[in-house]
Amino acid sequence: MKRWAVMAEFYRMVRDRRAYILIPILLAIGIIMLFLFTSEMPLLIPFFYAVF
């Protein structure tokens, strides 16, 4: 439940300060992290080799 509290606090901060540029930046960082975590799985290595 604490994770959702952090997300809610981040949303309130972005909304109150009108710092909407933070949303795409954090989304891009999240996508990069997801790619890094999935690229280390041995089962998915042939897929990433074929794509790149």
XYZ file of N, CA and C in Angstrom:
156
model
N 0.827 -1.193 0.000
C 0.000 0.000 0.000
C 0.872 1.259 0.000
N 2.083 1.131 0.528
C 2.959 2.295 0.595
C 3.373 2.752 -0.805
N 3.492 1.798 -1.734
C 3.872 2.128 -3.094
C 2.833 3.056 -3.731
N 1.561 2.788 -3.484
C 0.510 3.621 -4.054
C 0.498 5.001 -3.416
N 0.883 5.093 -2.158
C 0.948 6.398 -1.500
C 2.026 7.264 -2.145
N 3.134 6.652 -2.509
C 4.210 7.393 -3.176
C 3.743 7.869 -4.548
N 3.036 7.003 -5.270
C 2.524 7.383 -6.587
C 1.505 8.517 -6.475
N 0.639 8.446 -5.478
C -0.358 9.496 -5.276
C 0.316 10.817 -4.910
N 1.331 10.751 -4.095
C 2.059 11.964 -3.712
C 2.774 12.562 -4.923
N 3.350 11.723 -5.758
C 4.000 12.212 -6.974
C 2.983 12.879 -7.889
N 1.819 12.267 -8.046
C 0.774 12.851 -8.896
C 0.339 14.214 -8.364
N 0.154 14.320 -7.053
C -0.235 15.609 -6.456
C 0.844 16.666 -6.659
N 2.104 16.263 -6.534
C 3.197 17.206 -6.734
C 3.230 17.717 -8.168
N 3.073 16.811 -9.129
C 3.070 17.209 -10.539
C 1.889 18.127 -10.824
N 0.736 17.775 -10.300
C -0.461 18.575 -10.543
C -0.350 19.963 -9.907
N 0.127 20.035 -8.672
C 0.199 21.315 -7.974
C 1.261 22.238 -8.545
N 2.413 21.692 -8.895
C 3.507 22.517 -9.420
C 3.470 22.663 -10.938
N 2.529 21.979 -11.575
C 2.381 21.988 -13.029
C 3.689 21.594 -13.719
N 4.316 20.565 -13.191
C 5.575 20.055 -13.730
C 5.284 18.836 -14.586
N 4.539 19.036 -15.655
C 4.094 17.923 -16.486
C 5.230 17.282 -17.282
N 6.359 17.934 -17.368
C 7.491 17.373 -18.099
C 8.060 16.151 -17.371
N 7.805 16.029 -16.090
C 8.325 14.892 -15.325
C 7.665 13.575 -15.711
N 6.432 13.621 -16.159
C 5.717 12.383 -16.485
C 6.373 11.647 -17.652
N 6.640 12.293 -18.809
C 7.301 11.550 -19.890
C 8.723 11.118 -19.544
N 9.419 11.914 -18.754
C 10.787 11.554 -18.369
C 10.774 10.279 -17.525
N 9.898 10.219 -16.522
C 9.818 9.038 -15.673
C 9.262 7.837 -16.438
N 8.384 8.077 -17.376
C 7.876 6.989 -18.211
C 8.990 6.405 -19.067
N 9.841 7.256 -19.632
C 10.965 6.770 -20.436
C 11.953 5.994 -19.568
N 12.240 6.484 -18.382
C 13.138 5.770 -17.474
C 12.549 4.411 -17.102
N 11.251 4.363 -16.867
C 10.597 3.103 -16.542
C 10.669 2.099 -17.683
N 10.489 2.576 -18.917
C 10.571 1.683 -20.076
C 11.991 1.160 -20.247
N 12.978 2.008 -20.049
C 14.377 1.574 -20.148
C 14.687 0.532 -19.074
N 14.210 0.763 -17.857
C 14.448 -0.208 -16.784
C 13.758 -1.529 -17.084
N 12.546 -1.485 -17.615
C 11.840 -2.711 -17.981
C 12.613 -3.472 -19.058
N 13.146 -2.755 -20.039
C 13.940 -3.390 -21.081
C 15.190 -4.042 -20.500
N 15.857 -3.355 -19.586
C 17.067 -3.912 -18.986
C 16.767 -5.166 -18.161
N 15.681 -5.150 -17.406
C 15.333 -6.315 -16.596
C 14.940 -7.501 -17.469
N 14.189 -7.253 -18.534
C 13.767 -8.367 -19.374
C 14.886 -8.859 -20.284
N 15.837 -8.004 -20.611
C 16.913 -8.442 -21.498
C 17.899 -9.370 -20.797
N 17.869 -9.419 -19.483
C 18.763 -10.306 -18.736
C 18.166 -11.696 -18.516
N 16.923 -11.898 -18.918
C 16.305 -13.214 -18.779
C 16.829 -14.134 -19.880
N 17.385 -15.265 -19.528
C 17.954 -16.168 -20.543
C 16.932 -16.652 -21.573
N 15.690 -16.756 -21.186
C 14.662 -17.219 -22.100
C 14.402 -16.217 -23.222
N 14.600 -14.929 -22.963
C 14.287 -13.896 -23.945
C 15.491 -13.439 -24.764
N 16.682 -13.943 -24.483
C 17.884 -13.508 -25.201
C 17.775 -13.757 -26.709
N 17.295 -14.900 -27.185
C 17.170 -15.068 -28.645
C 16.228 -14.047 -29.286
N 15.181 -13.649 -28.578
C 14.266 -12.657 -29.119
C 14.963 -11.312 -29.312
N 15.708 -10.870 -28.314
C 16.388 -9.574 -28.415
C 17.525 -9.643 -29.450
N 18.145 -10.793 -29.603
C 19.175 -10.954 -30.623
C 18.566 -10.810 -32.005
N 17.384 -11.372 -32.203
C 16.719 -11.280 -33.498
C 16.237 -9.862 -33.795
N 15.826 -9.133 -32.764
C 15.312 -7.776 -32.969
C 16.433 -6.808 -33.269
N 17.534 -6.936 -32.545
C 18.631 -5.975 -32.722
C 19.767 -6.630 -33.479
